[in-house]
Coordinates of C-alpha atoms in Angstrom, one line a residue:
X71 CA -58.3 37.0 88.2
X72 CA -57.5 40.6 89.4
X73 CA -57.5 41.9 85.8
X74 CA -60.8 40.1 85.2
X75 CA -62.3 41.8 88.2
X76 CA -61.1 45.2 87.0
X77 CA -62.7 44.6 83.6
X78 CA -66.0 43.7 85.3
X79 CA -65.8 46.9 87.3
X80 CA -65.2 48.9 84.2
X81 CA -68.1 47.2 82.4
X82 CA -70.3 48.1 85.3
X83 CA -69.3 51.7 85.3
X84 CA -69.9 51.9 81.6
X85 CA -73.3 50.4 82.1
X86 CA -74.1 53.0 84.8
X87 CA -73.1 55.9 82.4
X88 CA -75.6 54.6 79.8
X89 CA -78.3 54.3 82.4
X90 CA -77.7 57.9 83.5
X91 CA -78.0 59.0 79.9
X92 CA -81.3 57.0 79.5
X93 CA -82.6 58.7 82.6
X94 CA -81.8 62.1 81.3
X95 CA -83.5 61.3 78.0
X96 CA -86.6 60.0 79.7
X97 CA -86.9 63.3 81.6
X98 CA -86.5 65.4 78.5
X99 CA -82.9 66.4 79.3
X100 CA -81.1 64.7 76.5
X101 CA -77.7 66.5 76.2
X102 CA -77.3 65.4 72.6
X103 CA -80.3 67.5 71.6
X104 CA -78.5 70.7 72.6
X105 CA -77.1 72.4 69.5
X106 CA -75.0 75.3 70.8
X107 CA -73.7 77.1 73.9
X108 CA -72.4 80.6 73.8
X109 CA -68.8 80.8 75.2
X110 CA -67.7 84.2 76.3
X111 CA -64.3 83.4 77.8
X112 CA -61.7 80.6 78.1
X113 CA -59.9 79.6 81.2
X114 CA -56.6 81.4 80.7
X115 CA -58.4 84.6 79.6
X116 CA -60.2 84.7 82.9
X117 CA -57.1 84.1 84.9
X118 CA -55.0 86.6 83.0
X119 CA -57.7 89.3 83.1
X120 CA -59.0 88.6 86.6
X121 CA -58.7 92.3 87.7
X122 CA -61.2 93.3 85.0
X123 CA -63.4 90.3 85.3
X124 CA -63.8 89.9 89.1
X125 CA -67.5 89.8 89.9
X126 CA -68.6 89.8 86.3
X127 CA -70.6 87.0 84.6
X128 CA -68.8 84.7 82.1
X129 CA -69.7 81.6 80.2
X130 CA -67.2 78.8 79.9
X131 CA -67.4 75.3 78.4
X132 CA -65.2 72.3 78.5
X133 CA -64.7 68.8 79.8
X134 CA -65.2 68.1 83.5
X135 CA -62.0 66.4 84.7
X136 CA -62.9 65.9 88.3
X137 CA -65.6 66.7 90.8
X138 CA -65.7 67.0 94.6
X139 CA -69.2 66.9 96.1
X140 CA -69.6 68.4 99.6
X141 CA -73.3 68.3 100.5
X142 CA -75.1 71.4 99.2
X143 CA -72.0 72.7 97.4
X144 CA -69.4 71.2 95.2
X145 CA -66.3 72.0 93.2
X146 CA -65.4 70.7 89.7
X147 CA -62.6 71.4 87.3
X148 CA -63.4 72.3 83.6
X149 CA -60.8 71.8 80.9
X150 CA -61.0 73.8 77.7
X151 CA -58.6 74.7 74.9
X152 CA -56.4 77.0 77.0
X153 CA -56.2 75.0 80.2
X154 CA -58.5 74.5 83.1
X155 CA -60.5 76.5 85.7
X156 CA -62.2 75.6 88.9
X157 CA -66.0 76.0 89.2
X158 CA -68.0 76.3 92.4
X159 CA -71.5 74.8 92.2
X160 CA -74.0 75.4 94.9
X161 CA -77.6 73.9 95.2
X162 CA -79.1 77.3 96.2
X163 CA -77.6 79.0 93.1
X164 CA -78.5 76.6 90.3
X165 CA -81.6 75.0 91.8
X166 CA -82.3 71.7 93.5
X167 CA -83.2 69.7 90.3
X168 CA -80.1 70.9 88.4
X169 CA -77.9 70.3 91.4
X170 CA -79.2 66.7 91.8
X171 CA -78.3 66.1 88.1
X172 CA -74.9 67.8 88.5
X173 CA -74.0 65.4 91.3
X174 CA -74.5 62.5 88.9
X175 CA -72.3 63.9 86.2
X176 CA -69.1 62.0 85.4
X177 CA -65.5 62.9 84.7
X178 CA -65.4 63.3 81.0
X179 CA -68.8 65.0 80.6
X180 CA -68.8 68.3 78.7
X181 CA -70.4 71.1 80.6
X182 CA -71.4 74.7 79.9
X183 CA -71.0 77.0 82.9
X184 CA -72.4 80.5 83.4
X185 CA -71.4 82.3 86.5
X186 CA -69.5 85.1 88.3
X187 CA -65.7 85.2 88.5
X188 CA -64.3 85.2 92.0
X189 CA -61.4 84.0 94.1
X190 CA -61.7 81.2 96.7
X191 CA -60.4 81.5 100.3
X192 CA -57.3 79.5 99.1
X193 CA -56.7 82.1 96.4
X194 CA -57.7 80.1 93.4
X195 CA -59.5 82.0 90.6
X196 CA -62.8 80.3 90.0
X197 CA -66.3 80.7 88.5
X198 CA -69.3 80.7 90.9
X199 CA -71.8 78.8 88.8
X200 CA -75.3 80.3 88.3
X201 CA -76.2 77.7 85.6
X202 CA -74.8 74.4 84.7
X203 CA -75.7 72.7 81.3
X204 CA -74.7 69.2 80.3
X205 CA -73.7 69.6 76.7
X206 CA -72.4 66.0 76.0
X207 CA -72.5 62.8 78.1
X208 CA -69.3 60.8 78.1
X209 CA -70.0 57.1 77.8
X210 CA -66.4 56.1 78.1
X211 CA -64.0 56.3 81.1
X212 CA -61.0 58.6 80.9
X213 CA -57.7 56.6 81.2
X214 CA -56.5 58.2 84.4
X215 CA -59.4 56.6 86.3
X216 CA -57.2 53.5 86.3
X217 CA -53.6 53.4 85.0
X218 CA -53.4 56.7 83.0
X219 CA -52.6 57.0 79.3
X220 CA -48.9 56.0 79.1
X221 CA -48.9 53.4 76.4
X222 CA -47.5 55.2 73.3
X223 CA -49.3 52.9 70.8
X224 CA -52.6 53.8 72.4
X225 CA -51.7 57.5 72.6
X226 CA -51.1 57.6 68.8
X227 CA -54.2 55.6 68.0
X228 CA -56.5 57.5 70.3
X229 CA -55.0 61.0 69.9
X230 CA -58.3 62.5 71.0
X231 CA -57.8 60.9 74.4
X232 CA -54.1 61.8 74.4
X233 CA -55.0 65.5 73.9
X234 CA -57.4 65.4 76.8
X235 CA -55.1 63.7 79.2
X236 CA -51.7 65.3 78.4
X237 CA -51.5 69.1 78.3
X238 CA -48.0 69.1 76.8
X239 CA -49.3 67.1 73.8
X240 CA -52.0 69.7 73.1
X241 CA -49.3 72.4 73.4
X242 CA -47.2 70.6 70.8
X243 CA -49.9 70.8 68.3
X244 CA -50.8 74.4 69.1
X245 CA -47.1 75.2 68.4
X246 CA -47.3 73.1 65.2
X247 CA -50.1 75.4 64.0
X248 CA -48.0 78.4 65.0
X249 CA -45.0 77.1 63.0
X250 CA -47.2 76.9 59.9
X251 CA -48.8 80.3 60.4
X252 CA -45.3 81.8 61.0
X253 CA -43.9 80.3 57.8
X254 CA -46.8 81.8 55.8
X255 CA -46.5 85.2 57.4
X256 CA -42.7 85.2 56.7
X257 CA -43.1 84.1 53.1
X258 CA -46.0 86.5 52.4
X259 CA -43.6 89.3 53.6
X260 CA -41.0 88.1 51.1
X261 CA -43.4 88.3 48.2
X262 CA -44.2 84.6 47.8
X263 CA -47.6 83.3 46.6
X264 CA -49.0 80.1 48.1
X265 CA -50.3 77.7 45.5
X266 CA -51.7 74.1 45.3
X267 CA -50.6 71.4 42.9
X268 CA -51.9 67.8 42.2
X269 CA -51.5 65.0 44.7
X270 CA -52.6 62.3 42.2
X271 CA -50.0 62.2 39.4
X272 CA -49.1 60.0 36.5
X273 CA -45.3 60.5 37.1
X274 CA -44.2 60.9 40.7
X275 CA -40.9 62.7 40.3
X276 CA -38.8 65.3 42.0
X277 CA -37.3 63.1 44.7
X278 CA -35.6 59.7 45.2
X279 CA -38.4 57.7 46.8
X280 CA -40.9 54.8 46.0
X281 CA -44.4 56.1 45.4
X282 CA -47.7 54.7 46.4
X283 CA -49.8 53.5 43.4
X284 CA -53.5 53.5 42.9
X285 CA -56.0 53.1 40.1
X286 CA -58.4 55.8 38.9
X287 CA -61.6 53.9 37.7
X288 CA -63.2 56.7 35.7
X289 CA -60.2 56.9 33.3
X290 CA -59.1 53.3 33.8
X291 CA -55.6 54.6 34.5
X292 CA -52.9 53.9 37.1
X293 CA -51.9 56.9 39.1
X294 CA -49.4 57.6 41.9
X295 CA -49.5 59.8 45.0
X296 CA -46.9 62.5 44.7
X297 CA -43.5 62.1 46.4
X298 CA -42.6 65.8 46.1
X299 CA -44.0 69.2 45.0
X300 CA -41.1 70.1 42.7
X301 CA -42.0 69.5 39.1
X302 CA -45.4 71.3 39.1
X303 CA -44.1 74.3 41.1
X304 CA -41.3 74.7 38.5
X305 CA -44.0 74.7 35.8
X306 CA -45.4 77.7 37.5
X307 CA -42.1 79.5 37.4
X308 CA -42.1 78.8 33.7
X309 CA -45.5 80.4 33.6
X310 CA -44.2 83.6 35.1
X311 CA -45.1 83.2 38.8
X312 CA -41.7 84.3 40.1
X313 CA -42.1 83.4 43.8
X314 CA -44.3 80.4 44.7
X315 CA -44.5 78.0 47.6
X316 CA -46.7 75.1 48.7
X317 CA -47.2 73.4 52.0
X318 CA -48.7 70.0 51.5
X319 CA -48.7 66.3 52.2
X320 CA -46.5 64.0 50.2
X321 CA -46.4 60.2 50.3
X322 CA -43.4 57.9 50.2
X323 CA -43.7 54.1 50.3
X324 CA -40.9 53.6 52.8
X325 CA -40.3 52.5 56.4
X326 CA -41.4 53.9 59.7
X327 CA -39.0 55.3 62.3
X328 CA -38.5 58.2 64.6
X329 CA -38.0 60.6 61.7
X330 CA -40.0 59.0 58.9
X331 CA -43.8 58.5 58.3
X332 CA -45.1 57.4 54.9
X333 CA -47.2 60.6 54.6
X334 CA -45.7 63.8 55.9
X335 CA -45.8 67.6 55.3
X336 CA -43.3 69.1 52.9
X337 CA -42.9 72.7 51.9
X338 CA -41.2 73.6 48.7
X339 CA -40.6 77.1 47.4
X340 CA -39.2 78.4 44.2
X341 CA -37.8 81.9 43.4
X342 CA -36.9 83.1 39.9
X343 CA -33.6 84.9 39.3
X344 CA -31.7 83.6 42.2
X345 CA -29.6 80.6 43.0
X346 CA -28.8 78.2 45.9
X347 CA -26.9 81.0 47.7
X348 CA -30.2 83.0 47.7
X349 CA -31.9 79.9 49.2
X350 CA -29.3 79.8 52.0
X351 CA -29.9 83.4 52.9
X352 CA -33.7 82.8 52.8
X353 CA -33.4 79.7 55.0
X354 CA -31.4 81.5 57.7
X355 CA -34.0 84.3 57.9
X356 CA -36.9 81.9 57.9
X357 CA -35.6 79.6 60.6
X358 CA -34.7 82.6 62.9
X359 CA -38.1 84.1 62.3
X360 CA -40.1 80.9 63.0
X361 CA -38.0 80.0 66.1
X362 CA -38.5 83.5 67.6
X363 CA -42.3 83.4 66.8
X364 CA -42.8 79.9 68.2
X365 CA -40.3 79.6 71.1
X366 CA -39.5 83.2 71.8
X367 CA -35.8 82.8 71.2
X368 CA -33.3 82.2 68.3
X369 CA -31.5 79.7 70.5
X370 CA -33.4 76.4 70.7
X371 CA -32.8 73.2 72.7
X372 CA -33.4 69.7 71.4
X373 CA -32.6 66.9 73.7
X374 CA -29.0 67.4 74.9
X375 CA -28.1 69.9 72.2
X376 CA -28.5 73.6 72.1
X377 CA -28.5 75.2 68.7
X378 CA -27.9 78.9 68.1
X379 CA -29.8 80.2 65.1
X380 CA -28.7 83.8 65.7
X381 CA -25.2 83.2 64.3
X382 CA -24.4 82.8 60.6
X383 CA -25.0 79.2 59.6
X384 CA -21.8 77.2 58.7
X385 CA -21.2 76.5 55.0
X386 CA -19.1 73.5 53.9
X387 CA -18.9 71.4 50.8
X388 CA -19.8 67.8 50.9
X389 CA -16.2 66.8 49.9
X390 CA -14.7 69.0 52.6
X391 CA -17.1 67.6 55.2
X392 CA -16.1 64.0 54.3
X393 CA -12.4 65.0 54.5
X394 CA -12.9 66.7 57.9
X395 CA -14.7 63.7 59.5
X396 CA -13.3 60.7 57.7
X397 CA -9.9 61.8 56.5
X398 CA -10.7 60.8 52.9
X399 CA -10.2 63.6 50.3
X400 CA -12.5 63.0 47.3
X401 CA -10.8 65.9 45.5
X402 CA -7.8 63.5 45.1
X403 CA -10.0 60.6 43.9
X404 CA -10.4 60.7 40.2
X405 CA -11.7 57.3 39.1
X406 CA -14.5 55.0 40.2
X407 CA -11.9 52.3 41.0
X408 CA -10.2 54.6 43.4
X409 CA -13.5 55.4 45.1
X410 CA -14.4 51.8 45.4
X411 CA -11.0 51.0 46.9
X412 CA -11.5 53.7 49.5
X413 CA -15.0 52.4 50.3
X414 CA -13.7 48.9 50.9
X415 CA -10.8 50.3 53.0
X416 CA -13.4 52.1 55.2
X417 CA -16.0 49.3 55.3
X418 CA -18.5 51.3 53.2
X419 CA -20.9 49.0 51.4
X420 CA -21.8 50.0 47.9
X421 CA -23.6 48.5 44.9
X422 CA -22.3 47.8 41.4
X423 CA -24.4 50.6 40.0
X424 CA -22.9 53.2 42.3
X425 CA -20.7 55.9 40.7
X426 CA -17.9 57.9 42.4
X427 CA -20.4 60.5 43.5
X428 CA -22.7 57.9 45.0
X429 CA -19.8 56.6 47.1
X430 CA -18.9 60.1 48.2
X431 CA -22.5 60.4 49.5
X432 CA -22.2 57.0 51.3
X433 CA -19.1 58.3 53.1
X434 CA -21.0 61.5 54.0
X435 CA -23.9 59.5 55.5
X436 CA -21.6 57.2 57.4
X437 CA -19.0 59.7 58.8
X438 CA -20.5 63.2 58.7
X439 CA -24.2 63.6 59.4
X440 CA -24.1 62.8 63.1
X441 CA -21.6 65.6 63.7
X442 CA -23.8 68.4 62.1
X443 CA -25.4 69.6 65.3
X444 CA -25.3 73.4 64.8
X445 CA -27.1 74.8 61.7
X446 CA -25.0 73.9 58.7
X447 CA -25.3 74.1 54.9
X448 CA -23.6 71.1 53.2
X449 CA -22.9 72.3 49.7
X450 CA -22.0 71.0 46.2
X451 CA -23.3 67.5 45.9
X452 CA -22.1 65.0 43.3
X453 CA -24.1 65.0 40.0
X454 CA -25.1 61.3 40.3
X455 CA -27.4 62.0 43.2
X456 CA -28.8 65.3 41.9
X457 CA -30.8 64.8 38.7
X458 CA -32.6 68.2 38.8
X459 CA -29.8 70.5 39.7
X460 CA -27.5 72.8 37.8
X461 CA -23.8 71.7 37.4
X462 CA -21.1 73.9 38.9
X463 CA -19.6 75.7 36.0
X464 CA -16.0 75.2 37.2
X465 CA -16.5 71.5 38.2
X466 CA -19.3 69.7 36.3
X467 CA -18.9 66.5 38.5
X468 CA -20.7 68.5 41.2
X469 CA -23.9 70.6 41.3
X470 CA -25.1 73.7 43.0
X471 CA -27.0 72.0 45.7
X472 CA -27.1 72.1 49.5
X473 CA -28.7 70.2 52.3
X474 CA -29.4 72.1 55.6
X475 CA -28.6 70.1 58.7
X476 CA -29.4 70.6 62.4
X477 CA -29.0 68.1 65.3
X478 CA -27.5 65.7 62.8
X479 CA -30.7 65.7 60.7
X480 CA -31.3 66.8 57.2
X481 CA -33.9 69.7 57.5
X482 CA -34.0 71.0 54.0
X483 CA -32.7 70.4 50.5
X484 CA -32.1 73.1 47.9
X485 CA -30.8 73.6 44.4
X486 CA -29.8 76.1 41.8
X487 CA -32.5 74.6 39.6
X488 CA -31.6 72.9 36.3
X489 CA -33.3 74.9 33.5
X490 CA -31.5 73.4 30.5
X491 CA -34.0 71.1 28.8
X492 CA -31.2 69.2 26.9
X493 CA -29.2 68.6 30.0
X494 CA -32.4 67.6 31.9
X495 CA -33.3 65.0 29.3
X496 CA -29.9 63.5 29.7
X497 CA -30.3 63.4 33.5
X498 CA -33.7 61.7 33.1
X499 CA -32.1 59.1 30.8
X500 CA -29.5 58.4 33.4
X501 CA -32.2 58.0 36.0
X502 CA -34.0 55.5 33.7
X503 CA -30.9 53.5 33.4
X504 CA -30.5 53.5 37.2
X505 CA -34.1 52.3 37.6
X506 CA -33.4 49.5 35.1
X507 CA -30.3 48.6 37.1
X508 CA -32.4 48.1 40.3
X509 CA -32.8 51.6 41.8
X510 CA -36.5 51.7 42.4
X511 CA -36.3 55.2 43.8
X512 CA -35.0 56.7 40.6
X513 CA -36.9 59.4 38.7
X514 CA -38.7 58.7 35.4
X515 CA -38.8 60.9 32.4
X516 CA -41.5 63.6 32.5
X517 CA -42.1 64.7 29.0
X518 CA -44.5 67.5 29.9
X519 CA -42.0 68.9 32.4
X520 CA -39.3 68.8 29.6
X521 CA -41.7 70.6 27.3
X522 CA -42.1 73.3 30.0
X523 CA -38.3 73.7 30.2
X524 CA -38.2 74.0 26.4
X525 CA -40.7 77.0 26.7
X526 CA -38.1 78.5 29.0
X527 CA -37.5 78.7 32.8
X528 CA -35.4 81.6 34.2
X529 CA -32.5 80.9 36.6
X530 CA -34.2 79.7 39.7
X531 CA -33.5 78.8 43.3
X532 CA -35.6 76.1 44.9
X533 CA -35.8 74.4 48.3
X534 CA -37.8 71.8 50.2
X535 CA -38.3 71.9 53.9
X536 CA -39.4 69.0 56.1
X537 CA -42.1 70.7 58.2
X538 CA -42.5 67.8 60.6
X539 CA -38.9 67.8 61.5
X540 CA -39.0 71.5 61.9
X541 CA -41.9 71.1 64.4
X542 CA -40.0 68.4 66.2
X543 CA -37.1 70.7 66.6
X544 CA -39.2 73.7 67.8
X545 CA -41.1 71.5 70.3
X546 CA -38.3 69.2 71.5
X547 CA -40.4 66.2 70.4
X548 CA -38.4 62.9 70.2
X549 CA -40.3 61.2 67.3
X550 CA -42.2 62.3 64.2
X551 CA -45.3 60.6 65.5
X552 CA -45.3 63.1 68.4
X553 CA -45.9 65.9 66.0
X554 CA -48.4 64.2 63.7
X555 CA -51.9 64.2 65.0
X556 CA -52.7 60.9 63.4
X557 CA -49.5 59.0 62.4
X558 CA -49.6 55.9 60.3
X559 CA -50.2 52.8 62.4
X560 CA -50.5 49.1 61.6
X561 CA -54.2 48.2 61.5
X562 CA -55.6 46.4 64.5
X563 CA -57.6 43.2 63.9
X564 CA -61.0 43.8 62.2
X565 CA -59.5 47.2 60.9
X566 CA -60.2 48.8 64.3
X567 CA -57.9 51.8 64.8

């Protein structure tokens, strides 16, 4: 019954707001007919430059978060992009009619304020209003009016309200933008060119993932959403663009958890005439630069862990890492039967199609990943799980590949890119066999890409970075949904989001 009464109260308040709007419209004061308001300053600008602005006229605009009416004078708080600022509103300054309207304004309404900068008797920097303009009438009630916005599902679905009510959420997304601008600034300084490649593709290759599929009516053709950026960027290396990168959305038809969303932001870059060691050096410099730009330090904290990016990142082979944390030395394992026996001994589940290299990777995932807290490059992966990577000349069972780990997470994946078209065709054939054997994440043969390699691709280093995980790390955010403005959610009944 109490909940029913609360809902009735809310409905009555919503009705009152609409009645207030109707009254304004009848009197020719419809806020929705106002098309612009000239903003001269934001809240933090005023506070940080008070010495220069005291007594001067400014114009601010934002959402009124609360109001305190005291007869002929009132105070309200205006929230804008940078923060909030107090506004003093007096009847004698703005006029009796405007003041009467102001007293009826609600929390959530968007106001434009023109007035003088001053300090109250309590020492708070404020604006003494000379004019108040209602720019938009809020017809809904902000969550804090009752129980606050604490339900995470509602926060993600109604991010616009989340941004209003939680300053730390807004700060996270401001930092996300800074991460991206810092990356671009760094790569521009390294001589890289930003490019764009197709999202709708006939062959979604370049990663081990299930694609989303769709149908293009105009050509009556099935297409897929890309799962990586790799194969088109390598075509550009073939075309003579020696340093290219792309920051873009990719789509993988997989599950949801704290580190996975079906659409996410990936950055891939390719540099001609270098190898995976060159990618390691670039990654160290990039991460240090972005951390310093975004957090102000090369030492970052995530949860209970502190990670020092200022020191050289550790480098270890996958086989040595597995030996270090499981005691199993795959350098002494020479047959698939031996690998299977070790897997059974250590309770590692594998499939019939898995080769020795696949089992090494299963050991790595089970025993090693969680220990890689400090920045670490895990090098030299087995060929079975690396279909687009150059073999190590001295040990062709392994390839020149590394994964970059922090906080126990994979943060990047890099190769000395395979540029031998004959070898690449054989790798694609092996992937086709894996697909036929039940691996629905296997790559398919891309004939046009093979043709590009036949034209000739120089020795190349390439790497892919998970931008969302980078942002999580730089903002100490516990889940990927906390750094995606509009994460993927299950639809509500009647498709209401």
